[in-house]
Structures are given as structure tokens and as C-alpha cells.
Coordinates of C-alpha atoms and ligand atoms in Angstrom, one line a residue:
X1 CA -20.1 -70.3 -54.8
X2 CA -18.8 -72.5 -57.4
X3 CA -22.4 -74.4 -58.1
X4 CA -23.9 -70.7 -58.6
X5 CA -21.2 -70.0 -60.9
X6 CA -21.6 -73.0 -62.9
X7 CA -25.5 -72.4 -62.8
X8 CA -25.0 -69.0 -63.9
X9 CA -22.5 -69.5 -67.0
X10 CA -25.0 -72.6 -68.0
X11 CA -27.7 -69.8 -68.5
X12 CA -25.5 -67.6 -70.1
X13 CA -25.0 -70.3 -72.6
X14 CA -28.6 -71.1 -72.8
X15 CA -29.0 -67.7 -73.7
X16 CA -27.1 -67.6 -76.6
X17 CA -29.5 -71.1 -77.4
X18 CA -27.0 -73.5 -76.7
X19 CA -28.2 -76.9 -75.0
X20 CA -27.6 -78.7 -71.7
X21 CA -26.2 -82.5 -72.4
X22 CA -25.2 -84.4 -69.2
X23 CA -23.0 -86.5 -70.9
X24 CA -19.6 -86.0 -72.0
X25 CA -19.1 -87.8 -74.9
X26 CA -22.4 -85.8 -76.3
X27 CA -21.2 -82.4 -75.8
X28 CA -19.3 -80.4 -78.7
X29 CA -18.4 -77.7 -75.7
X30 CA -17.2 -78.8 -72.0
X31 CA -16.6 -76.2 -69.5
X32 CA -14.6 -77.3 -66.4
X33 CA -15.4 -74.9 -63.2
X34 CA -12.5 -75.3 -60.8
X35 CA -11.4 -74.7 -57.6
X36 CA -8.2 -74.4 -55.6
X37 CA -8.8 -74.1 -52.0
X38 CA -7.1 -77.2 -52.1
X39 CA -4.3 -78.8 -53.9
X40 CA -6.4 -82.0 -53.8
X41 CA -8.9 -79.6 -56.0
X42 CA -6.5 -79.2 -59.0
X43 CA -5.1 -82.7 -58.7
X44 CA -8.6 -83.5 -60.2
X45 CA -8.9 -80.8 -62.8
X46 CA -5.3 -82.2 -64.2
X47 CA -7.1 -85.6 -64.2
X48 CA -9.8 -84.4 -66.3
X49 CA -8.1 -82.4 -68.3
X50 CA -6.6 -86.0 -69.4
X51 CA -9.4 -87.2 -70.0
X52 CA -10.5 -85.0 -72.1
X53 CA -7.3 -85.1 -74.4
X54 CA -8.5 -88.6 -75.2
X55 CA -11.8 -87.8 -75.8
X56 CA -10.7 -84.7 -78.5
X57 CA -9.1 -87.5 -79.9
X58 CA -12.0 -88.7 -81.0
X59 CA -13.7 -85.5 -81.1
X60 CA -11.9 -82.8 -82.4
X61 CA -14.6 -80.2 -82.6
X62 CA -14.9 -80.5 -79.0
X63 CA -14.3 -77.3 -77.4
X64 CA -12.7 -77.3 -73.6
X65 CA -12.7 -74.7 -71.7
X66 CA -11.4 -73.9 -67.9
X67 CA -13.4 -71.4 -65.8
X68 CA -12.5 -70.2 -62.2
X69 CA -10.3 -70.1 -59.6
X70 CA -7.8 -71.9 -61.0
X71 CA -7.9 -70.5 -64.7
X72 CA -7.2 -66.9 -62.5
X73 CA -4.6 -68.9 -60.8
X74 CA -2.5 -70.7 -63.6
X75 CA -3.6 -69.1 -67.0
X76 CA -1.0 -69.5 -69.6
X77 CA -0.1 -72.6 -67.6
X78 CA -3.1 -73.9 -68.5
X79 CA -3.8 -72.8 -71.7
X80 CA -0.6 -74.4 -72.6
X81 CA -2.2 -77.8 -71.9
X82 CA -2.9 -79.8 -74.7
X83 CA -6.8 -80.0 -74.8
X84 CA -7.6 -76.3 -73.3
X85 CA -9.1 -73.8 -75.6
X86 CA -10.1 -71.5 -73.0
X87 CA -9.2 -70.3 -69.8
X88 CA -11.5 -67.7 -68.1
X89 CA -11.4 -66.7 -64.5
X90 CA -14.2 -66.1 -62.2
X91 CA -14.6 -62.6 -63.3
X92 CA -14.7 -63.3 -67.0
X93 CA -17.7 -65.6 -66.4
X94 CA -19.8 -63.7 -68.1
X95 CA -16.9 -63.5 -71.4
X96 CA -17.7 -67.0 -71.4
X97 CA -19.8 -67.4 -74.6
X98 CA -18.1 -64.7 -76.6
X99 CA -15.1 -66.5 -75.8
X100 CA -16.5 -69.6 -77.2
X101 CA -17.7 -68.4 -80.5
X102 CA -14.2 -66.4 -81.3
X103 CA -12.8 -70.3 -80.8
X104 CA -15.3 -71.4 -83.1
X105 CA -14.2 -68.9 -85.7
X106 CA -10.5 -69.0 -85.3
X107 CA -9.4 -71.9 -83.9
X108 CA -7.3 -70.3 -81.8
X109 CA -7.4 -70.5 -77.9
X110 CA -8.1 -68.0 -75.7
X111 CA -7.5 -66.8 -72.1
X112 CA -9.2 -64.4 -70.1
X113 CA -7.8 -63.0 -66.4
X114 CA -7.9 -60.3 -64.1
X115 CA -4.0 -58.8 -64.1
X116 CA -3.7 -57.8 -60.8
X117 CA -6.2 -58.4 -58.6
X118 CA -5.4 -56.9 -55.6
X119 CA -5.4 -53.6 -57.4
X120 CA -8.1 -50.6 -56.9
X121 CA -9.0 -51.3 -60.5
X122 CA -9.8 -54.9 -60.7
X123 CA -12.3 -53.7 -58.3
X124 CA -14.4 -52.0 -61.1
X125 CA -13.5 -54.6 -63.1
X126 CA -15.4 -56.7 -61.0
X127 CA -18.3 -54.7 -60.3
X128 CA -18.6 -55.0 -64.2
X129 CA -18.3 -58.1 -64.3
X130 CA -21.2 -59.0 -61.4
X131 CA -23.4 -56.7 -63.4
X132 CA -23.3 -58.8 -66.7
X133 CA -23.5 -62.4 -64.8
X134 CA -25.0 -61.8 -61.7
X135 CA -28.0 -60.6 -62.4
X136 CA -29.1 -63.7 -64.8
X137 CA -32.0 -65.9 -64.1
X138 CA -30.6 -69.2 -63.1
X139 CA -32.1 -71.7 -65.5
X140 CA -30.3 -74.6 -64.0
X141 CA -29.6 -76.1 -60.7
X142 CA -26.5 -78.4 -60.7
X143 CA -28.4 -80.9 -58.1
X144 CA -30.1 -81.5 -61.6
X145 CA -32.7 -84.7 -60.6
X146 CA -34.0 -82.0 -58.0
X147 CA -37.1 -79.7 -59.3
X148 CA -35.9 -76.2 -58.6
X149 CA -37.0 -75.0 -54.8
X150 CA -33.5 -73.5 -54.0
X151 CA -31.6 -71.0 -55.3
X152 CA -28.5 -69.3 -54.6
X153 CA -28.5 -65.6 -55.5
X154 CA -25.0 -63.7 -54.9
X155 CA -24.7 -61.0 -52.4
X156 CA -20.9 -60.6 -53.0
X157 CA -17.9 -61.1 -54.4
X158 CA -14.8 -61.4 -53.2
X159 CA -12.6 -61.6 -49.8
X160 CA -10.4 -59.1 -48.1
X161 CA -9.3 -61.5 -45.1
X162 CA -6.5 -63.1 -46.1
X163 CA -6.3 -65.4 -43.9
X164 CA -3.1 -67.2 -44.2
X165 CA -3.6 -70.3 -45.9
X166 CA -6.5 -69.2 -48.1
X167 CA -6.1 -68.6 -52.2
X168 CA -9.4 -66.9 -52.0
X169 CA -8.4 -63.4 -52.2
X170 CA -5.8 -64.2 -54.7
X171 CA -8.6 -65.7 -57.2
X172 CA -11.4 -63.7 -56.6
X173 CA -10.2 -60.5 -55.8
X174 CA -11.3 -58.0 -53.6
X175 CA -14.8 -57.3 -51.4
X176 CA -17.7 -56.2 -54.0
X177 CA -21.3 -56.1 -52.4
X178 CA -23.9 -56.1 -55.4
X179 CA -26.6 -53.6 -54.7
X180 CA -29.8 -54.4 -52.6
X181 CA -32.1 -53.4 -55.1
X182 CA -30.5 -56.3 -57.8
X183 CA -30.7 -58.7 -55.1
X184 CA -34.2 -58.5 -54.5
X185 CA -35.4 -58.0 -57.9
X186 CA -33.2 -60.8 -58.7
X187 CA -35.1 -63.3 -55.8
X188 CA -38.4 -61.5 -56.9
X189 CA -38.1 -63.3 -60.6
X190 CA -36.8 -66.7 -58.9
X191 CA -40.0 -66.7 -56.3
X192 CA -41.8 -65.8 -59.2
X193 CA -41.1 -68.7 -61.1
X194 CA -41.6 -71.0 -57.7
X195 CA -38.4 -71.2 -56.0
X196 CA -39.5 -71.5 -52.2
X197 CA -35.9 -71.2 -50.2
X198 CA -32.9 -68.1 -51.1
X199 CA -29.1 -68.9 -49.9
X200 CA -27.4 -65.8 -50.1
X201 CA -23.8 -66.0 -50.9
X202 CA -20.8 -64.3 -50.3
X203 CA -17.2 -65.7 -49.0
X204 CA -17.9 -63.7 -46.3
X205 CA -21.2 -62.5 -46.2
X206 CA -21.8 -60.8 -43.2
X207 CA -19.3 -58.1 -44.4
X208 CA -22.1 -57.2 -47.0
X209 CA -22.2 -53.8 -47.1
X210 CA -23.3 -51.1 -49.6
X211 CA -24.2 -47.5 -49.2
X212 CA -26.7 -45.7 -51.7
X213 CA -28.1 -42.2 -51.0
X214 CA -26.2 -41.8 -48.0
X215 CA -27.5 -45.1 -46.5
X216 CA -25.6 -47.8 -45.9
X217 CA -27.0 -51.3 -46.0
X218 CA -25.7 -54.8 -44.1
X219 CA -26.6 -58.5 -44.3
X220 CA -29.4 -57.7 -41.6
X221 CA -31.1 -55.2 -44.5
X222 CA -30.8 -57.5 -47.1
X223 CA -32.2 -60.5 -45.1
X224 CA -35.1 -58.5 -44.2
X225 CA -35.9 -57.3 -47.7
X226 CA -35.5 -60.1 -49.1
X227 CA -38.1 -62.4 -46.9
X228 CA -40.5 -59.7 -47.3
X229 CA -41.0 -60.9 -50.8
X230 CA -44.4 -62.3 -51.4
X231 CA -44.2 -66.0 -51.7
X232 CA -41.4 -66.2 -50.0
X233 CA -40.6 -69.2 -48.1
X234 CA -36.8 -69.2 -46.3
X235 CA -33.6 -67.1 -46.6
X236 CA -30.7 -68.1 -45.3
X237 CA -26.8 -67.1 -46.3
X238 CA -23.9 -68.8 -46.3
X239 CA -20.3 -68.3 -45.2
X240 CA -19.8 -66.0 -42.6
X241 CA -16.6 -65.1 -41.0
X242 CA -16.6 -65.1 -37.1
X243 CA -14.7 -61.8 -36.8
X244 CA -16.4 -58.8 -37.2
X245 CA -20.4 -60.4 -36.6
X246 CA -23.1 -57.7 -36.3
X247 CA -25.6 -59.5 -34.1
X248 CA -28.1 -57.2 -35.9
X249 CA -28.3 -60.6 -38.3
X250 CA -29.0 -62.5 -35.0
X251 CA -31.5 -60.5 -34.4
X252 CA -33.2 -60.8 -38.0
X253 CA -33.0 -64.5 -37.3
X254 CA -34.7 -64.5 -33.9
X255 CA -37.3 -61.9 -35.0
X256 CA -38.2 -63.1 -39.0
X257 CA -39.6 -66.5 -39.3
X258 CA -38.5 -66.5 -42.5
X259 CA -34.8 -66.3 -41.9
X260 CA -33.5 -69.6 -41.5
X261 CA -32.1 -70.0 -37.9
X262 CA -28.5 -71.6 -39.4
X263 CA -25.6 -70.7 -39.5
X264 CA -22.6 -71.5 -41.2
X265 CA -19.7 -69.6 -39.1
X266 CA -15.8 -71.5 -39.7
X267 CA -13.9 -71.4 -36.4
X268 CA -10.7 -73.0 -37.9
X269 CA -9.1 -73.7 -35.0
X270 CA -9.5 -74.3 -31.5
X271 CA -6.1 -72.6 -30.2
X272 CA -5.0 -69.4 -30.1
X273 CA -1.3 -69.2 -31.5
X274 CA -2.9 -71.3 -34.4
X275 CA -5.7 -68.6 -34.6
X276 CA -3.2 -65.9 -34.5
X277 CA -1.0 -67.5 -37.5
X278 CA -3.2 -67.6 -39.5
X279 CA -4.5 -64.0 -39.1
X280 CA -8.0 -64.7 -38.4
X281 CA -8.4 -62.1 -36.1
X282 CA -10.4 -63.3 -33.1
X283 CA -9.1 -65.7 -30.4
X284 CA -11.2 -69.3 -29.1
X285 CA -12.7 -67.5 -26.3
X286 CA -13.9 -64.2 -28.5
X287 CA -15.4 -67.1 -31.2
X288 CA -16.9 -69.3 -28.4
X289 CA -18.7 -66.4 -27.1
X290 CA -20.4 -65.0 -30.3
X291 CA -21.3 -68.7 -30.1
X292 CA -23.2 -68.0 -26.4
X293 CA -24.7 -65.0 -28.1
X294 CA -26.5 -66.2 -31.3
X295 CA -27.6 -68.8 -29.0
X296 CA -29.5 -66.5 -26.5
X297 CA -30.5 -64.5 -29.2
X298 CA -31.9 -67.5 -31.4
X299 CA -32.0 -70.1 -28.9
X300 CA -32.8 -72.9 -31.8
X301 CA -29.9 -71.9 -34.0
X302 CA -27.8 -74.7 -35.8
X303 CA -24.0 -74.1 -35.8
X304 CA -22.4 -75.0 -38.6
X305 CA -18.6 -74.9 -39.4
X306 CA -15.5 -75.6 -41.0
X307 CA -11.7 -76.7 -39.2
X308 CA -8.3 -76.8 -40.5
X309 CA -5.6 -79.1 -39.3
X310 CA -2.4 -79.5 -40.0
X311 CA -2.0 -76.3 -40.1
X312 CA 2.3 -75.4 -40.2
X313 CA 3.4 -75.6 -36.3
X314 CA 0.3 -77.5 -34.7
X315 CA 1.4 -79.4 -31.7
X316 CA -0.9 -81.8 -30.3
X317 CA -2.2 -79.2 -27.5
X318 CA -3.4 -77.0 -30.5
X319 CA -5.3 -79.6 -31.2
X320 CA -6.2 -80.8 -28.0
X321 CA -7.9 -76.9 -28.2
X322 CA -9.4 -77.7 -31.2
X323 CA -11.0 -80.5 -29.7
X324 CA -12.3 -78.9 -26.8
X325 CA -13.8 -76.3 -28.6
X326 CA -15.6 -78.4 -30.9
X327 CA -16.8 -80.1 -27.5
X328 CA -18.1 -76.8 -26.3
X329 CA -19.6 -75.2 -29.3
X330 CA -21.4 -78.7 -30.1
X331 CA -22.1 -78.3 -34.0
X332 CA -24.5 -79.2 -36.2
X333 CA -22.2 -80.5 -38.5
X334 CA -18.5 -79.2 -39.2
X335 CA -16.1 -79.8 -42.2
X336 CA -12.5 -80.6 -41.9
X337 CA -10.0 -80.2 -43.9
X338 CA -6.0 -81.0 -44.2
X339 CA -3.6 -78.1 -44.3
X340 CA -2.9 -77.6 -48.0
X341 CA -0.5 -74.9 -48.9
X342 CA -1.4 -73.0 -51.4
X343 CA 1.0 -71.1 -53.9
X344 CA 1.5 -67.3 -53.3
X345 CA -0.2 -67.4 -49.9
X346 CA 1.6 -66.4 -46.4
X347 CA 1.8 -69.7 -45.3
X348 CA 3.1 -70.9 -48.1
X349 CA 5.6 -68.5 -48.3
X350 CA 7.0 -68.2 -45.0
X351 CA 5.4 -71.4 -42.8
X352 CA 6.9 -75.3 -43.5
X353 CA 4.1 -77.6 -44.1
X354 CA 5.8 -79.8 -41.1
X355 CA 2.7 -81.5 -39.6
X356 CA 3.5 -85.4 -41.2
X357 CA 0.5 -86.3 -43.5
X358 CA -0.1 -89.6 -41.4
X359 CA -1.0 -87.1 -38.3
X360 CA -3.2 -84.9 -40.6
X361 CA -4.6 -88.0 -41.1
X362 CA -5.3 -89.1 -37.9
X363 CA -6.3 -85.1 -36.2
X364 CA -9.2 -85.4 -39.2
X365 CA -10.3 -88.7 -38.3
X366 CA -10.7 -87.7 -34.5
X367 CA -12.1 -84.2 -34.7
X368 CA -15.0 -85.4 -37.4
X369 CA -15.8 -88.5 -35.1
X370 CA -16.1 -85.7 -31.6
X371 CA -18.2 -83.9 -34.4
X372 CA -20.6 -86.5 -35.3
X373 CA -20.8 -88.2 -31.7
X374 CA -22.0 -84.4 -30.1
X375 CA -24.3 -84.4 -33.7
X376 CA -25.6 -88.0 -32.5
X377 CA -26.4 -87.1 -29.2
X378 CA -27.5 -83.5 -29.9
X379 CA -30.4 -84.8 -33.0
X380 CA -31.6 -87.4 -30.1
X381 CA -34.0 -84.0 -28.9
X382 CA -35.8 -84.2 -32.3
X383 CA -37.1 -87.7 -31.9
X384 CA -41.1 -87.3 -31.8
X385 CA -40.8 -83.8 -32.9
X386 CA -42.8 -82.5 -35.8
X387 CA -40.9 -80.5 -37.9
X388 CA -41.0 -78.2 -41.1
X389 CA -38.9 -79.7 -44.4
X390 CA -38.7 -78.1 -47.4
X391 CA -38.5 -81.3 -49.8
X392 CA -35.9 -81.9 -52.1
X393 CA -37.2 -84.5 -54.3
X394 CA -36.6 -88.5 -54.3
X395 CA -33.7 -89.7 -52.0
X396 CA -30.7 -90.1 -54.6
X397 CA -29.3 -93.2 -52.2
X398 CA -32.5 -94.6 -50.1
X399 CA -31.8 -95.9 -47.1
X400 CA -32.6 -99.5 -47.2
X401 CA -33.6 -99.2 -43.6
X402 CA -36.9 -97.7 -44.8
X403 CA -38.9 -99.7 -46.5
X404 CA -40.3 -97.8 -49.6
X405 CA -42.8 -98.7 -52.8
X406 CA -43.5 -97.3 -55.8
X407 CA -46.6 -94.9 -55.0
X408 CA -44.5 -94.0 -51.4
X409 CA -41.1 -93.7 -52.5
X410 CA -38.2 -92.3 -50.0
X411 CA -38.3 -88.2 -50.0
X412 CA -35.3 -86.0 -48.7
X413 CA -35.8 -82.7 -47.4
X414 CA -34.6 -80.2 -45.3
X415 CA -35.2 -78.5 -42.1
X416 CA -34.9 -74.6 -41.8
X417 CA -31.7 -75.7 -39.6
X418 CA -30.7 -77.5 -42.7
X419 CA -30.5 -80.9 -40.6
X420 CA -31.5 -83.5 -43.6
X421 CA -35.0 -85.5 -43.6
X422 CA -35.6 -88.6 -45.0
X423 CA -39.3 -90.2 -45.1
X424 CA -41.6 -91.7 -47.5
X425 CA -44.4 -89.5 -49.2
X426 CA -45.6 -88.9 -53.0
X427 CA -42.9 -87.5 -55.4
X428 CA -45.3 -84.5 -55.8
X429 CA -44.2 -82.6 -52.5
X430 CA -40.4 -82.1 -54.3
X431 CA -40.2 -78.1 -53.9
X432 CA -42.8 -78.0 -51.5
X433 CA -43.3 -77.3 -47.7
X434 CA -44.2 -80.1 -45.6
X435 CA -44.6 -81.4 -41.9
X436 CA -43.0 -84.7 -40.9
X437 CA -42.8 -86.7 -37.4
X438 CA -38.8 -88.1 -36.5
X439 CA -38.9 -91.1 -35.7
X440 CA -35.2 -91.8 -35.2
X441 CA -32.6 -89.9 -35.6
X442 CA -28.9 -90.2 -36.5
X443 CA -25.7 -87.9 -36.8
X444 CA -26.2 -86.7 -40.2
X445 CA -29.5 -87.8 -40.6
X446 CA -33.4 -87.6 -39.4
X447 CA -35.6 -90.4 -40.1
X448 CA -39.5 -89.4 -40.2
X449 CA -43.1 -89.9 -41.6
X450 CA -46.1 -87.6 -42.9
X451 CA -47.4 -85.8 -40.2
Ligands
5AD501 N1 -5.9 -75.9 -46.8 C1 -6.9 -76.6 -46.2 N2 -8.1 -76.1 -46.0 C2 -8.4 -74.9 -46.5 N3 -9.5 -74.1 -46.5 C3 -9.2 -72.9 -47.1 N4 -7.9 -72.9 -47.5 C4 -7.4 -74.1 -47.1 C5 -6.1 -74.7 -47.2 N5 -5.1 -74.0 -47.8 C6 -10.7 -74.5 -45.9 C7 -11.2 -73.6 -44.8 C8 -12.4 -72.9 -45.4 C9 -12.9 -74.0 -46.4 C10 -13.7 -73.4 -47.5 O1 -11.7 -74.6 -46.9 O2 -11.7 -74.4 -43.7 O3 -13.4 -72.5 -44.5
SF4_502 FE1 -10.3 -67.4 -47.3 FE2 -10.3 -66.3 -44.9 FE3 -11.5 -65.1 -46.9 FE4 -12.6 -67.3 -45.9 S1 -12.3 -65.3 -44.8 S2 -12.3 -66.8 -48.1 S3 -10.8 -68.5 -45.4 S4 -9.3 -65.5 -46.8

């Protein structure tokens, strides 16, 4: 969410005919996009913000300013730092360049939040706010050395879940589906212009929902409509939320070749009391079988997910749960993350962080190595496979255990499971579709040649 953000608020810019510089020390205005699911998040914002106190030093036309979460978050707190001119939250994206030429003209700094987010009106507030930014053709793709093949187009904005950790809701503000007809005029102009693959967005967009002349339209509708685009090559979407799944989008997946079997669906947690306290509505068992579902339905579908641990109270069977779900679920590839509490929330509020950071520590370590041992064993059944890649461009790190020369340098792509290829073939294929044989195969990776 935060890469489309950036992209967007770098075409507004571009817009108004200012100019991308990758460097720093080049550019008269530096916008910081932040996030704080995590504390860690901020920590490095704070960092940077150092950093850039030195550099106005040298620079003192240079113009800092602080978009996102955060900037919704702290505001005046961050304002108040030494080398902020601007703080705008992530539904004053699209105030961004005004914002910048009133600093220009009076020196002054500026901030720019939702008061009260949780409140019906933010909520129009927000719709406004989608209307100005959304809807902008995405000149710029923050995987910059990649020519453009992907794009991510928003669906929503937003979360209503509040789970009890999360500083989602808090930041973004409530549920806002953008209508169906701006999402597909929206990927229309982006095939048009030769992007191949769409990632719809939303924090949790399977709730996508919006009704127009007494219709009412879901992520299944929008998948549909979209990959009926001409040119179109996948669609996929990204996060969902395991609670209240239509298998309607299941069944979009396992009818539409188009729609990328994949997806991205955070269990958490593995134990039920840990399930329970932090409010995410659905128990193991209910999660592990929407699991068994979307794999009869799709039977090729890639699970993809995200775990917390250290979450206030976990005891060593929670995680034993944990584990075992992860053993029975066997995931593409999962993130995890250490319990961080975050100001305001539930947890923060009424839970002690009591889980020792040494045993965060060591419950991460564990569940990502049950993760990638399944993700060994389970990308063995591709070996001598032919499969479909959309290609990325050059490998950014080559893997020196393929040899590679000038005219046949090392490719990356992706499968529509969005398991990564690597293999040699001519640079011209980036943000094209090819066919390549695996030839070995390794937990996060697939090795292959040309077919
Ligand atoms: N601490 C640790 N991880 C968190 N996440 C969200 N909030 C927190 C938190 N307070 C994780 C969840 C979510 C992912 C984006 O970040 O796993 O799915
Ligand atoms: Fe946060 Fe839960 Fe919403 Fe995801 S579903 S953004 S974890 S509150």
C-alpha cells in the first residue's frame, strides 16, 4: 500500500513538472512515506529524519516533508522536529504539492491530518481524498531498475477490523471501496500503456464492496471486470482477511485464467485464545478449513501469509499451535513478525508486552525455518515443470550459481503463484510473458532455462 502511495504522490508531483532524482543530496524536496505497523518502522524514520537535519545543513532550500501513517499518527510531534516542513497523512496525499508550494512561499511549515478518524465524516473525507489521488496514472514504479509490467491500482481504503494489535484503523481510517467503474478505467489506461499484471489493493480487500443502482458489487465482480480488459495479462489482489471470505473469489480464480491463483490470506496465529485476543474473529480450525476450500476449489493455489508472535500472554503451547498450523496449511511463503505494541491500540492499552524479546526472538527463528523447510519440500514438484513467468527485468543480486554473460544475462520473473524465477535469457523479455523449464528448485527460489 505504501509503494502505491509513494508511486502515486511521485505522479502528482510530476504533474505539477517536478522531476524524479534518486539521489538525496540532488533533491531540493524529499518526501519520507512512513509506516507504523511496527515500532521498528518509526525507529527508522527518526533515523532519517537525522540525517536529513545534516544534510539542510548544507542545503537549506531543501524541503522535507513526512507523508503517511505516521504523519496521521504523530503530527505536531513531528512537525516539531527540526528538519520537517511538512507533515501530511495518508489522506492528504493528494494536498501534497499544494502543500509544497505554500512552503515555498512562506517558509513556514505545514501539517495536514484527518481529526478524528474514526468519525462518520472522515469517511467523506476520504472518499475525497481517493478521488483526487487514486485515480492518477502511476508514472513511476518504486522497483525503479524494473520496466513497468506491474501495477498496483487501489480497490480500497481503509480497515474496520481492529484487530488488537494493529494501528491500521487508527491511521487510515475507516472501510472506503472506490467505485468499479474508476478501477477499471483506471487498469484500462495502465494496459494501455503496456502494463501486463494488476495487484489490486486494499488492507482487506475481500471486504470490497460497493453498491450503485441498487447493485452491489464484491472483490469477485471487480476481478472479473477487470481481466476482461483487452490486453490483459494477470490480476491478482492483495491482503485479504480470513474472516468473512466469499468463496465467490475462489471461484473467479478457479474459473478465469487470468486471475492469479495466489493468495495472500494472514492467519496470525495458530491458537485459539491468542486468536480470540486479538479479536480476529475466526478460530485455527474455521481458518484451516477455508484453507481445505480454496484448495478444492483452485487445487494449484499458493498460500501465502503473515504470523505474529509474541503476542501479550503467548505460552509456548500457543505457539506450539502456531506451529502446527503452519505444518498443516504448508505455505508458499509466510511473514513473521515480533509483537510490537502500538500506541492507542487495545493491546497496548490493556495487554503487558510480557513475552521476553530473547523468546520473540527465538519463536521467529523457528516458525520461519518450519516455513521455508515445508517451502523446500513443497517447490521440489516444480522441478522439470514448464512454467509461465512474467519477467521482471535483470536479477538485482545474480546468483553466482548460474553462470551468466553479457548477451544472456540472469532474468527474474514471476510465476502467476508469485513463486520467483530466476534464468538466463535476453534483457528484452523484462515486462513480457515467457515459458521457462526448473531445473532446481529452492525455498524461496526456482532456478530455470528458456523453454
Ligand atoms: N506488531 C507486530 N506485527 C504486526 N502486524 C500488524 N501489527 C503488528 C504489531 N503491532 C503484522 C501483521 C500484519 C502485517 C502487515 O504486520 O502480521 O498482517
Ligand atoms: Fe490491521 Fe487487522 Fe485491519 Fe489487517 S485486518 S489492517 S491486521 S486491523
Amino acid at each position: 500500500m505504501n509503494k502505491l502511495d509513494s508511486s502515486l504522490v511521485v505522479s502528482a508531483l510530476t504533474d505539477r513538472g517536478y522531476e524524479l532524482t534518486d539521489k538525496a543530496t540532488e533533491a531540493d524536496i524529499i518526501v519520507i512515506n512512513t509506516c507504523s505497523v511496527r515500532e521498528h518502522a518509526e525507529e527508522r524514520v527518526f533515523s532519517n529524519l537525522g540525517h536529513m537535519k545534516g544534510l539542510k545543513r548544507k542545503r537549506p532550500h531543501v524541503i522535507v516533508a513526512v507523508i503517511g501513517c505516521m504523519a496521521q499518527r504523530l503530527g505536531e510531534e513531528l512537525l516539531a522536529h527540526e528538519a520537517v516542513d511538512i507533515v501530511a497523512g495518508p489522506t492528504q496525499l493528494h494536498e501534497v504539492p499544494d502543500l509544497i508550494e505554500q512552503t515555498l512561499g512562506d517558509h513556514e511549515k505545514h501539517l495536514s491530518v484527518t481529526a478524528q478518524i474514526r468519525q462518520p465524516a472522515a469517511s467523506d473525507e476520504i472518499v475525497e481524498a481517493s478521488g483526487k489521488l487514486d485515480d492518477f496514472e502511476i508514472a513511476y514504479d518504486s522497483d525503479a531498475n524494473h520496466i513497468k509490467s506491474q501495477a498496483f491500482i487501489r480497490a480500497m481504503r481503509g480497515c474496520n477490523n481492529f484487530c488488537t494489535y494493529c494501528i491500521v484503523p487508527y491511521v487510515r481510517g475507516p472501510e472506503v471501496s472506490r467505485p468499479p467503474l474508476a478501477v477499471v478505467e483506471q487498469a484500462k489506461k495502465l494496459v494501455d500503456s503496456g502494463i501486463r499484471q494488476i495487484t489490486l489493493l486494499g488492507q482487506t480487500v475481500n471486504s470490497y464492496q460497493y453498491t450503485e443502482n441498487g447493485k452491489t458489487y464484491g472483490l469477485a465482480d471487480l476481478l472479473q471486470q477487470v481481466s476482461e480488459i483487452d490486453g490483459v495479462g494477470w490480476v491478482r489482489f492483495i491482503t485479504s482477511h480470513p474472516g468473512k471470505f466469499d468463496t465467490s473469489i475462489l471461484q473467479v480464480m478457479a474459473d478465469n485464467p487470468k486471475v492469479c491463483p495466489y493468495l495472500h490470506i494472514p492467519a496470525q496465529s495458530g491458537s485459539d485464545r491468542m486468536l480470540k485476543a486479538m479479536n480476529r474473529g475466526y478460530t485455527a480450525a474455521d481458518y484451516i478449513a477455508l484453507m481445505d476450500t480454496a484448495r478444492e476449489i483452485v487445487p494449484d493455489i499458493a498460500i501465502a501469509g503473515d504470523f505474529i508472535v509474541g503476542f501479550p500472554g503467548e505460552t509456548d503451547e500457543d505457539f506450539s499451535q502456531t506451529v502446527e498450523l503452519v505444518r498443516r496449511v504448508r505455505y508458499k511463503n509466510a511473514f513473521v513478525f515480533k509483537y510490537s505494541p502500538r500506541p492507542g491500540t487495545h493491546s497496548e492499552k490493556k495487554l503487558v508486552d510480557d513475552i521476553p524479546q530473547e523468546v520473540k526472538q527465538q519463536r521467529n527463528v523457528q516458525l520461519l525455518e518450519v516455513i521455508s523447510e515445508i517451502a523446500e519440500e513443497d517447490n521440489k514438484r516444480f522441478l522439470g515443470q514448464t512454467v509461465e513467468v512474467l519477467v521482471e527485468g535483470l536479477s538485482k543480486k545474480p546468483h553466482l550459481n548460474q553462470a551468466e554473460n553479457e548477451n544472456n544475462p540472469q532474468l527474474i520473473g514471476r510465476t502467476a503463484g508469485d513463486y520467483i524465477v530466476v534464468f538466463n535469457g535476453p534483457e528484452s523479455l523484462t515486462g513480457k510473458f515467457a515459458k521457462v523449464k526448473v531445473t532446481k528448485t529452492a525455498a524461496l527460489t526456482l532456478f530455470a532455462e528458456l523453454a
